[in-house]
Each structure stands twice: as structure tokens, then as C-alpha cells.
Amino acid sequence: MKIDTHQHYWRYRAEEFPWISEAMPALQRDCMPVDCEAAMRATGVDAVVAVQARTLAAETDFLLRVADHNPEVIGVVGWADLAGADLDHRLDQWGAHTAFKGLRHILQDEPDVGAWVNAPAINQGLRALQQRGLVYDVLVFDHQLPAVTEFCARHDKHWLVLDHVGKPAVRDWMRNAEVSRRWSTCIRELATLPHVMCKLSGAVTEADWGTHRGITPEDAKIILSCFDQALEAFGPQRLMFGSDWPVCQLAAPYEAVHGLAHKWASSRLTVREQDAFWSGNAVRCYGLNVQALTD
């Protein structure tokens, strides 16, 4: 079984997606499960965790409706204001849906990540999330990783998931040695926290895709090296596959992203470890119900 732990869906409205720039025409359209269906079938991916792409409470409701109409979407990581007075009510309401598994915030776009993670109301909200056995996905660029390590250590009552391998700056890897040192140090430090999982996802768009429209063999070599370091730090029981579709298409098609992960997993992991990477770790972390997929 293969589970893609990171896909996004949307009905495109420019005002709701400020992070989609004019340099991303491939994303300025509706992106729904049907649009990825053929690629998933071709790569043998059985199921999906849908992850928020809009900073709106309506995003969670939208993704849960997507799950209602697409049985392959077995998990939803939505959005809510962690500091909102209505958080408990929203979590109770969404918690009635079997697909609701947690929340995420586009933390990488916060002007002051340190101030956000240290805000008392945010921390209170995350405690409420974890008390319900819900996951929180952490999304930051590699240079922001130092600001979230203590935050992650503070919230150890349930799983936290580091998205996109901490977004290593592949585009700067060879011309600035500090980039690789910084990312490697932070990844090792985060991995000492046993409640933090890591998605091997999203790395292709950290390459310089805007210049050459795709990833080069050198980019692929760097990404595989990052995967190796993540394996050394987190171990095979805390890594998960994610495509970051449709965002990945800025740099590489779904089949290429899957192919990179497959090449890495099949050459680095035992058969049992591959099962954990492709599905077992995701089921354990997000509490996914895969019974319908195996019947």
C-alpha cells in the first residue's frame, strides 16, 4: 500500500491564494483529486492525506467535503486559528468527521516566526489540538528551523510532522556551504524529539525551478542526499512519503517526484522499512483508516 501524505486541492480564486504568484501559471487553475487520479494510478498510490493551502477556516470544511466525495482521501489536515476563541468548538465539530486528522498553518510566511510560536494563545491552541489526539504539521523554510525547535519540544503530547524535509534550499546548496550545514544541524536537533515525524516531500520546488523549469541531475543528487540525512536522523519509522501535488508540478510531474522517492526507498530501506515509509508510518501518525482500501 502507498499513501501520499501531502496533496493540496482547490477551486482557484486569486485573492484566496496570495502565495501563488504570476510565476506559477500551472497552479492558477482548479486542482482537484480527479486531476491527479491518472498519475496516482500509474505510480500505484492508493490513498491521500489532503493538506490545507488556504488560511481560512472554510478550508477545513472544503477539504472534508472533498474527502466525502473521494474515498481515496482518507485524511485531512486543515486550518484553524490556533489563537481563536472558537477553536474548541471547531475542533469538536470537525472531530466528528473520520477524515479529520489535524491542522497546519503556513508558518513560513509569517513575518516573525519566533513571535508566532511563542505567542501564549497559539501554544494554548496547540495544547488543545494535541489533547484531542490530533496532528500538527509544521511548515517552515530551512532558515526558520531554529525558531521552531523549542516550540516542537514544548508540545510533545502527540505527533508533530515536519513538512517537506524542512525545505532545504537546494537552489543554494552548492554555492553556500552554510545552507547545508544549517539545515543538517537543525534536522538532527529536531529528530532528537521522538514525537516529530518528517515528510520526504516538497524538496523539488526548493530547486531553482523558475530558471530552468525542472530539476537537474545535480538537484536530484542533493535531494537524495537530504533524504539520506533525514533517514540517519529520524530513522525509518518516522519518515513518510508526500508528493506536494500540485505544487510539485512547478518543478517536476507527479511521476518524477514519486520516482525519486521510489529510487531512494528501494535502494536504502529493507522491505519492511519500505512498507513503513510508504504507508505504515502515516497510518500510525495520522490514525488513518485503511480498512476500506484493503477490503
mmCIF file of C-alpha atoms in Angstrom:
data_model
loop_
_atom_site.group_PDB
_atom_site.id
_atom_site.type_symbol
_atom_site.label_atom_id
_atom_site.label_comp_id
_atom_site.label_asym_id
_atom_site.label_seq_id
_atom_site.Cartn_x
_atom_site.Cartn_y
_atom_site.Cartn_z
ATOM 1 C CA MET A 1 0.000 0.000 0.000
ATOM 2 C CA LYS A 2 1.151 3.537 -0.781
ATOM 3 C CA ILE A 3 -0.210 6.661 0.882
ATOM 4 C CA ASP A 4 0.645 10.136 -0.385
ATOM 5 C CA THR A 5 0.653 12.192 2.813
ATOM 6 C CA HIS A 6 0.705 15.589 1.144
ATOM 7 C CA GLN A 7 -1.630 16.769 -1.589
ATOM 8 C CA HIS A 8 -3.492 20.054 -1.970
ATOM 9 C CA TYR A 9 -6.848 20.711 -3.613
ATOM 10 C CA TRP A 10 -8.552 23.950 -4.501
ATOM 11 C CA ARG A 11 -11.030 25.862 -6.590
ATOM 12 C CA TYR A 12 -8.741 28.650 -7.667
ATOM 13 C CA ARG A 13 -9.554 32.201 -6.607
ATOM 14 C CA ALA A 14 -6.553 34.526 -6.773
ATOM 15 C CA GLU A 15 -7.488 36.505 -3.669
ATOM 16 C CA GLU A 16 -7.549 33.320 -1.555
ATOM 17 C CA PHE A 17 -4.075 32.170 -2.638
ATOM 18 C CA PRO A 18 -1.647 35.079 -2.174
ATOM 19 C CA TRP A 19 1.287 32.662 -2.235
ATOM 20 C CA ILE A 20 0.530 31.623 -5.834
ATOM 21 C CA SER A 21 2.431 34.214 -7.877
ATOM 22 C CA GLU A 22 2.352 35.101 -11.553
ATOM 23 C CA ALA A 23 5.412 32.884 -11.929
ATOM 24 C CA MET A 24 3.177 29.870 -11.159
ATOM 25 C CA PRO A 25 0.622 29.703 -14.006
ATOM 26 C CA ALA A 26 0.403 25.907 -13.613
ATOM 27 C CA LEU A 27 -1.249 26.489 -10.221
ATOM 28 C CA GLN A 28 -3.636 29.248 -11.292
ATOM 29 C CA ARG A 29 -6.433 26.797 -12.018
ATOM 30 C CA ASP A 30 -8.689 24.360 -10.192
ATOM 31 C CA CYS A 31 -6.755 21.383 -8.797
ATOM 32 C CA MET A 32 -8.921 18.519 -7.597
ATOM 33 C CA PRO A 33 -8.451 14.771 -6.943
ATOM 34 C CA VAL A 34 -9.608 13.845 -10.428
ATOM 35 C CA ASP A 35 -6.686 15.815 -11.857
ATOM 36 C CA CYS A 36 -4.169 13.583 -10.067
ATOM 37 C CA GLU A 37 -6.050 10.328 -10.458
ATOM 38 C CA ALA A 38 -4.190 9.018 -13.513
ATOM 39 C CA ALA A 39 -0.754 9.804 -12.061
ATOM 40 C CA MET A 40 -1.625 8.087 -8.797
ATOM 41 C CA ARG A 41 -2.862 5.039 -10.640
ATOM 42 C CA ALA A 42 0.309 4.910 -12.743
ATOM 43 C CA THR A 43 2.530 5.024 -9.667
ATOM 44 C CA GLY A 44 0.475 2.676 -7.517
ATOM 45 C CA VAL A 45 -0.518 5.254 -4.911
ATOM 46 C CA ASP A 46 -3.689 4.156 -3.143
ATOM 47 C CA ALA A 47 -4.660 6.953 -0.778
ATOM 48 C CA VAL A 48 -4.049 10.581 0.155
ATOM 49 C CA VAL A 49 -3.834 12.971 3.081
ATOM 50 C CA ALA A 50 -5.151 16.342 1.914
ATOM 51 C CA VAL A 51 -3.368 19.349 3.439
ATOM 52 C CA GLN A 52 -4.556 22.948 3.728
ATOM 53 C CA ALA A 53 -3.466 25.548 1.197
ATOM 54 C CA ARG A 54 -5.618 28.498 2.345
ATOM 55 C CA THR A 55 -5.521 30.395 5.613
ATOM 56 C CA LEU A 56 -9.265 30.180 6.046
ATOM 57 C CA ALA A 57 -11.451 28.153 8.417
ATOM 58 C CA ALA A 58 -13.574 27.363 5.359
ATOM 59 C CA GLU A 59 -10.568 25.428 4.027
ATOM 60 C CA THR A 60 -11.112 22.606 6.511
ATOM 61 C CA ASP A 61 -14.788 22.300 5.625
ATOM 62 C CA PHE A 62 -13.873 22.293 1.927
ATOM 63 C CA LEU A 63 -11.307 19.512 2.322
ATOM 64 C CA LEU A 64 -13.695 17.400 4.395
ATOM 65 C CA ARG A 65 -16.271 17.707 1.604
ATOM 66 C CA VAL A 66 -13.570 16.609 -0.850
ATOM 67 C CA ALA A 67 -12.975 13.563 1.355
ATOM 68 C CA ASP A 68 -16.711 12.823 1.404
ATOM 69 C CA HIS A 69 -16.749 12.571 -2.396
ATOM 70 C CA ASN A 70 -13.341 10.961 -2.973
ATOM 71 C CA PRO A 71 -12.778 7.753 -0.988
ATOM 72 C CA GLU A 72 -9.035 7.816 -1.664
ATOM 73 C CA VAL A 73 -8.771 10.959 0.504
ATOM 74 C CA ILE A 74 -8.591 9.268 3.896
ATOM 75 C CA GLY A 75 -7.098 12.121 5.894
ATOM 76 C CA VAL A 76 -7.461 15.909 6.125
ATOM 77 C CA VAL A 77 -5.043 18.356 7.703
ATOM 78 C CA GLY A 78 -6.990 21.601 7.741
ATOM 79 C CA TRP A 79 -6.583 25.125 9.049
ATOM 80 C CA ALA A 80 -7.933 26.976 12.049
ATOM 81 C CA ASP A 81 -6.787 29.965 14.017
ATOM 82 C CA LEU A 82 -4.979 28.328 16.941
ATOM 83 C CA ALA A 83 -5.476 31.525 18.910
ATOM 84 C CA GLY A 84 -9.161 31.815 18.046
ATOM 85 C CA ALA A 85 -11.816 31.853 20.766
ATOM 86 C CA ASP A 86 -13.844 29.358 18.729
ATOM 87 C CA LEU A 87 -11.049 26.785 18.373
ATOM 88 C CA ASP A 88 -12.506 24.227 20.793
ATOM 89 C CA HIS A 89 -15.888 24.407 19.085
ATOM 90 C CA ARG A 90 -14.350 23.972 15.643
ATOM 91 C CA LEU A 91 -12.203 21.034 16.737
ATOM 92 C CA ASP A 92 -15.203 19.321 18.296
ATOM 93 C CA GLN A 93 -17.247 19.902 15.146
ATOM 94 C CA TRP A 94 -14.577 18.680 12.745
ATOM 95 C CA GLY A 95 -13.640 15.836 15.065
ATOM 96 C CA ALA A 96 -16.950 14.160 14.267
ATOM 97 C CA HIS A 97 -15.609 13.536 10.751
ATOM 98 C CA THR A 98 -13.480 10.407 10.461
ATOM 99 C CA ALA A 99 -11.141 12.038 7.935
ATOM 100 C CA PHE A 100 -10.192 14.996 10.139
ATOM 101 C CA LYS A 101 -6.655 14.386 11.416
ATOM 102 C CA GLY A 102 -5.121 17.727 12.301
ATOM 103 C CA LEU A 103 -4.182 21.282 11.373
ATOM 104 C CA ARG A 104 -1.459 23.262 9.665
ATOM 105 C CA HIS A 105 -0.566 26.929 9.338
ATOM 106 C CA ILE A 106 1.550 28.455 6.552
ATOM 107 C CA LEU A 107 4.098 29.397 9.166
ATOM 108 C CA GLN A 108 6.823 30.009 6.596
ATOM 109 C CA ASP A 109 5.005 33.189 5.522
ATOM 110 C CA GLU A 110 4.782 34.698 8.998
ATOM 111 C CA PRO A 111 6.922 37.870 9.230
ATOM 112 C CA ASP A 112 8.194 36.794 12.670
ATOM 113 C CA VAL A 113 8.146 33.032 13.137
ATOM 114 C CA GLY A 114 9.680 33.300 16.600
ATOM 115 C CA ALA A 115 6.943 35.636 17.836
ATOM 116 C CA TRP A 116 4.228 33.367 16.408
ATOM 117 C CA VAL A 117 5.483 30.160 18.019
ATOM 118 C CA ASN A 118 5.966 31.887 21.356
ATOM 119 C CA ALA A 119 2.542 33.558 21.497
ATOM 120 C CA PRO A 120 0.675 32.203 24.575
ATOM 121 C CA ALA A 121 -2.632 31.858 22.719
ATOM 122 C CA ILE A 122 -1.008 29.838 19.907
ATOM 123 C CA ASN A 123 0.553 27.479 22.424
ATOM 124 C CA GLN A 124 -2.733 27.081 24.254
ATOM 125 C CA GLY A 125 -4.411 26.223 20.959
ATOM 126 C CA LEU A 126 -1.815 23.610 20.081
ATOM 127 C CA ARG A 127 -2.222 22.018 23.501
ATOM 128 C CA ALA A 128 -5.965 21.768 22.831
ATOM 129 C CA LEU A 129 -5.218 20.124 19.476
ATOM 130 C CA GLN A 130 -2.863 17.557 20.964
ATOM 131 C CA GLN A 131 -5.222 16.774 23.832
ATOM 132 C CA ARG A 132 -7.660 15.542 21.181
ATOM 133 C CA GLY A 133 -5.053 13.279 19.596
ATOM 134 C CA LEU A 134 -4.756 15.484 16.505
ATOM 135 C CA VAL A 135 -1.592 16.085 14.476
ATOM 136 C CA TYR A 136 0.037 19.418 13.736
ATOM 137 C CA ASP A 137 2.062 19.847 10.535
ATOM 138 C CA VAL A 138 4.998 22.269 10.787
ATOM 139 C CA LEU A 139 5.784 24.233 7.611
ATOM 140 C CA VAL A 140 8.923 26.384 7.592
ATOM 141 C CA PHE A 141 11.870 27.175 5.353
ATOM 142 C CA ASP A 142 15.223 25.784 6.435
ATOM 143 C CA HIS A 143 16.451 29.149 7.739
ATOM 144 C CA GLN A 144 13.399 29.249 10.052
ATOM 145 C CA LEU A 145 14.020 25.825 11.588
ATOM 146 C CA PRO A 146 15.941 27.164 14.614
ATOM 147 C CA ALA A 147 12.870 29.207 15.598
ATOM 148 C CA VAL A 148 10.585 26.153 15.807
ATOM 149 C CA THR A 149 12.771 23.565 17.541
ATOM 150 C CA GLU A 150 11.896 24.683 21.079
ATOM 151 C CA PHE A 151 8.234 25.011 20.027
ATOM 152 C CA CYS A 152 8.230 21.396 18.881
ATOM 153 C CA ALA A 153 9.960 20.250 22.061
ATOM 154 C CA ARG A 154 7.339 22.048 24.143
ATOM 155 C CA HIS A 155 4.421 20.209 22.508
ATOM 156 C CA ASP A 156 5.146 16.525 22.973
ATOM 157 C CA LYS A 157 1.714 15.075 23.778
ATOM 158 C CA HIS A 158 1.051 13.913 20.218
ATOM 159 C CA TRP A 159 2.690 13.764 16.801
ATOM 160 C CA LEU A 160 4.128 16.798 15.060
ATOM 161 C CA VAL A 161 5.065 16.450 11.391
ATOM 162 C CA LEU A 162 7.837 18.403 9.691
ATOM 163 C CA ASP A 163 6.691 19.119 6.154
ATOM 164 C CA HIS A 164 8.982 18.963 3.122
ATOM 165 C CA VAL A 165 12.112 17.780 4.974
ATOM 166 C CA GLY A 166 12.370 21.265 6.473
ATOM 167 C CA LYS A 167 12.569 22.801 2.967
ATOM 168 C CA PRO A 168 16.332 22.589 2.335
ATOM 169 C CA ALA A 169 17.408 25.385 -0.023
ATOM 170 C CA VAL A 170 18.506 23.110 -2.857
ATOM 171 C CA ARG A 171 18.999 26.134 -5.152
ATOM 172 C CA ASP A 172 21.749 27.495 -2.870
ATOM 173 C CA TRP A 173 23.263 24.193 -1.766
ATOM 174 C CA MET A 174 26.419 24.244 -3.867
ATOM 175 C CA ARG A 175 27.201 27.951 -3.734
ATOM 176 C CA ASN A 176 26.764 28.480 0.009
ATOM 177 C CA ALA A 177 28.141 25.851 2.379
ATOM 178 C CA GLU A 178 26.329 27.468 5.317
ATOM 179 C CA VAL A 179 22.974 26.385 3.843
ATOM 180 C CA SER A 180 23.717 22.671 4.072
ATOM 181 C CA ARG A 181 25.373 23.000 7.490
ATOM 182 C CA ARG A 182 22.415 24.922 8.901
ATOM 183 C CA TRP A 183 19.811 22.516 7.564
ATOM 184 C CA SER A 184 21.735 19.400 8.656
ATOM 185 C CA THR A 185 22.238 20.727 12.184
ATOM 186 C CA CYS A 186 18.581 21.652 12.588
ATOM 187 C CA ILE A 187 17.309 18.348 11.187
ATOM 188 C CA ARG A 188 19.460 16.387 13.623
ATOM 189 C CA GLU A 189 18.246 18.527 16.519
ATOM 190 C CA LEU A 190 14.568 18.141 15.598
ATOM 191 C CA ALA A 191 14.989 14.417 15.136
ATOM 192 C CA THR A 192 16.034 14.027 18.785
ATOM 193 C CA LEU A 193 12.366 14.736 19.603
ATOM 194 C CA PRO A 194 10.678 11.307 19.369
ATOM 195 C CA HIS A 195 7.238 12.793 18.667
ATOM 196 C CA VAL A 196 8.349 14.540 15.450
ATOM 197 C CA MET A 197 7.887 12.809 12.095
ATOM 198 C CA CYS A 198 9.285 14.026 8.781
ATOM 199 C CA LYS A 199 7.774 14.064 5.304
ATOM 200 C CA LEU A 200 10.100 13.415 2.379
ATOM 201 C CA SER A 201 8.102 15.809 0.246
ATOM 202 C CA GLY A 202 8.277 19.201 -1.399
ATOM 203 C CA ALA A 203 12.032 19.230 -1.998
ATOM 204 C CA VAL A 204 11.831 19.560 -5.784
ATOM 205 C CA THR A 205 10.382 23.066 -5.581
ATOM 206 C CA GLU A 206 13.308 24.185 -3.409
ATOM 207 C CA ALA A 207 15.481 23.800 -6.524
ATOM 208 C CA ASP A 208 15.833 26.717 -8.938
ATOM 209 C CA TRP A 209 12.830 25.609 -10.997
ATOM 210 C CA GLY A 210 11.996 29.138 -12.154
ATOM 211 C CA THR A 211 15.234 29.365 -14.125
ATOM 212 C CA HIS A 212 15.425 26.006 -15.850
ATOM 213 C CA ARG A 213 11.892 24.625 -15.377
ATOM 214 C CA GLY A 214 12.638 21.363 -13.732
ATOM 215 C CA ILE A 215 15.196 19.644 -11.555
ATOM 216 C CA THR A 216 18.682 18.862 -12.826
ATOM 217 C CA PRO A 217 20.673 15.692 -12.098
ATOM 218 C CA GLU A 218 22.625 17.776 -9.571
ATOM 219 C CA ASP A 219 19.367 18.831 -7.887
ATOM 220 C CA ALA A 220 18.283 15.194 -7.668
ATOM 221 C CA LYS A 221 21.627 14.236 -6.130
ATOM 222 C CA ILE A 222 21.241 16.931 -3.452
ATOM 223 C CA ILE A 223 17.657 15.899 -2.692
ATOM 224 C CA LEU A 224 18.639 12.235 -2.324
ATOM 225 C CA SER A 225 21.440 13.318 -0.002
ATOM 226 C CA CYS A 226 18.896 15.212 2.110
ATOM 227 C CA PHE A 227 16.715 12.110 2.220
ATOM 228 C CA ASP A 228 19.742 10.113 3.402
ATOM 229 C CA GLN A 229 20.440 12.587 6.183
ATOM 230 C CA ALA A 230 16.774 12.542 7.220
ATOM 231 C CA LEU A 231 16.931 8.752 7.394
ATOM 232 C CA GLU A 232 20.060 8.868 9.526
ATOM 233 C CA ALA A 233 18.457 11.417 11.867
ATOM 234 C CA PHE A 234 14.837 10.222 12.127
ATOM 235 C CA GLY A 235 15.210 6.536 11.329
ATOM 236 C CA PRO A 236 12.899 4.535 9.028
ATOM 237 C CA GLN A 237 9.954 4.597 11.458
ATOM 238 C CA ARG A 238 9.499 8.389 11.325
ATOM 239 C CA LEU A 239 9.649 9.141 7.601
ATOM 240 C CA MET A 240 6.674 9.415 5.237
ATOM 241 C CA PHE A 241 6.190 9.903 1.506
ATOM 242 C CA GLY A 242 4.452 13.009 0.229
ATOM 243 C CA SER A 243 4.251 14.452 -3.267
ATOM 244 C CA ASP A 244 3.194 18.061 -2.572
ATOM 245 C CA TRP A 245 0.959 17.829 -5.649
ATOM 246 C CA PRO A 246 0.051 20.069 -7.451
ATOM 247 C CA VAL A 247 2.779 22.440 -6.215
ATOM 248 C CA CYS A 248 5.452 19.910 -7.194
ATOM 249 C CA GLN A 249 4.465 20.397 -10.831
ATOM 250 C CA LEU A 250 6.295 23.715 -10.839
ATOM 251 C CA ALA A 251 9.490 21.664 -10.889
ATOM 252 C CA ALA A 252 8.557 18.076 -11.734
ATOM 253 C CA PRO A 253 5.499 15.974 -12.639
ATOM 254 C CA TYR A 254 3.950 13.616 -10.104
ATOM 255 C CA GLU A 255 5.560 10.547 -11.672
ATOM 256 C CA ALA A 256 9.044 12.100 -11.353
ATOM 257 C CA VAL A 257 8.518 13.040 -7.698
ATOM 258 C CA HIS A 258 7.291 9.536 -6.916
ATOM 259 C CA GLY A 259 10.146 8.087 -8.957
ATOM 260 C CA LEU A 260 12.740 9.977 -6.934
ATOM 261 C CA ALA A 261 11.236 8.699 -3.680
ATOM 262 C CA HIS A 262 10.963 5.159 -5.087
ATOM 263 C CA LYS A 263 14.595 5.189 -6.233
ATOM 264 C CA TRP A 264 15.683 6.307 -2.782
ATOM 265 C CA ALA A 265 13.478 3.948 -0.762
ATOM 266 C CA SER A 266 14.191 0.842 -2.823
ATOM 267 C CA SER A 267 17.955 1.351 -2.520
ATOM 268 C CA ARG A 268 18.137 2.449 1.139
ATOM 269 C CA LEU A 269 15.369 0.611 3.001
ATOM 270 C CA THR A 270 14.530 -3.013 3.752
ATOM 271 C CA VAL A 271 11.197 -4.350 2.535
ATOM 272 C CA ARG A 272 9.672 -3.847 5.986
ATOM 273 C CA GLU A 273 11.074 -0.316 6.189
ATOM 274 C CA GLN A 274 9.673 0.469 2.750
ATOM 275 C CA ASP A 275 6.224 -0.603 3.940
ATOM 276 C CA ALA A 276 6.605 1.803 6.877
ATOM 277 C CA PHE A 277 7.760 4.649 4.634
ATOM 278 C CA TRP A 278 5.017 4.236 2.033
ATOM 279 C CA SER A 279 2.103 3.685 4.403
ATOM 280 C CA GLY A 280 2.693 2.266 7.880
ATOM 281 C CA ASN A 281 4.172 5.401 9.430
ATOM 282 C CA ALA A 282 1.375 7.547 8.012
ATOM 283 C CA VAL A 283 -1.298 5.210 9.376
ATOM 284 C CA ARG A 284 0.348 5.309 12.805
ATOM 285 C CA CYS A 285 0.914 9.066 12.856
ATOM 286 C CA TYR A 286 -2.384 10.321 11.445
ATOM 287 C CA GLY A 287 -4.546 7.456 12.670
ATOM 288 C CA LEU A 288 -5.710 6.693 9.147
ATOM 289 C CA ASN A 289 -8.421 4.127 8.487
ATOM 290 C CA VAL A 290 -7.236 1.996 5.584
ATOM 291 C CA GLN A 291 -9.773 -0.798 6.038
ATOM 292 C CA ALA A 292 -11.891 0.330 3.100
ATOM 293 C CA LEU A 293 -8.805 0.273 0.873
ATOM 294 C CA THR A 294 -7.911 -3.299 1.795
ATOM 295 C CA ASP A 295 -11.408 -4.829 1.649
#
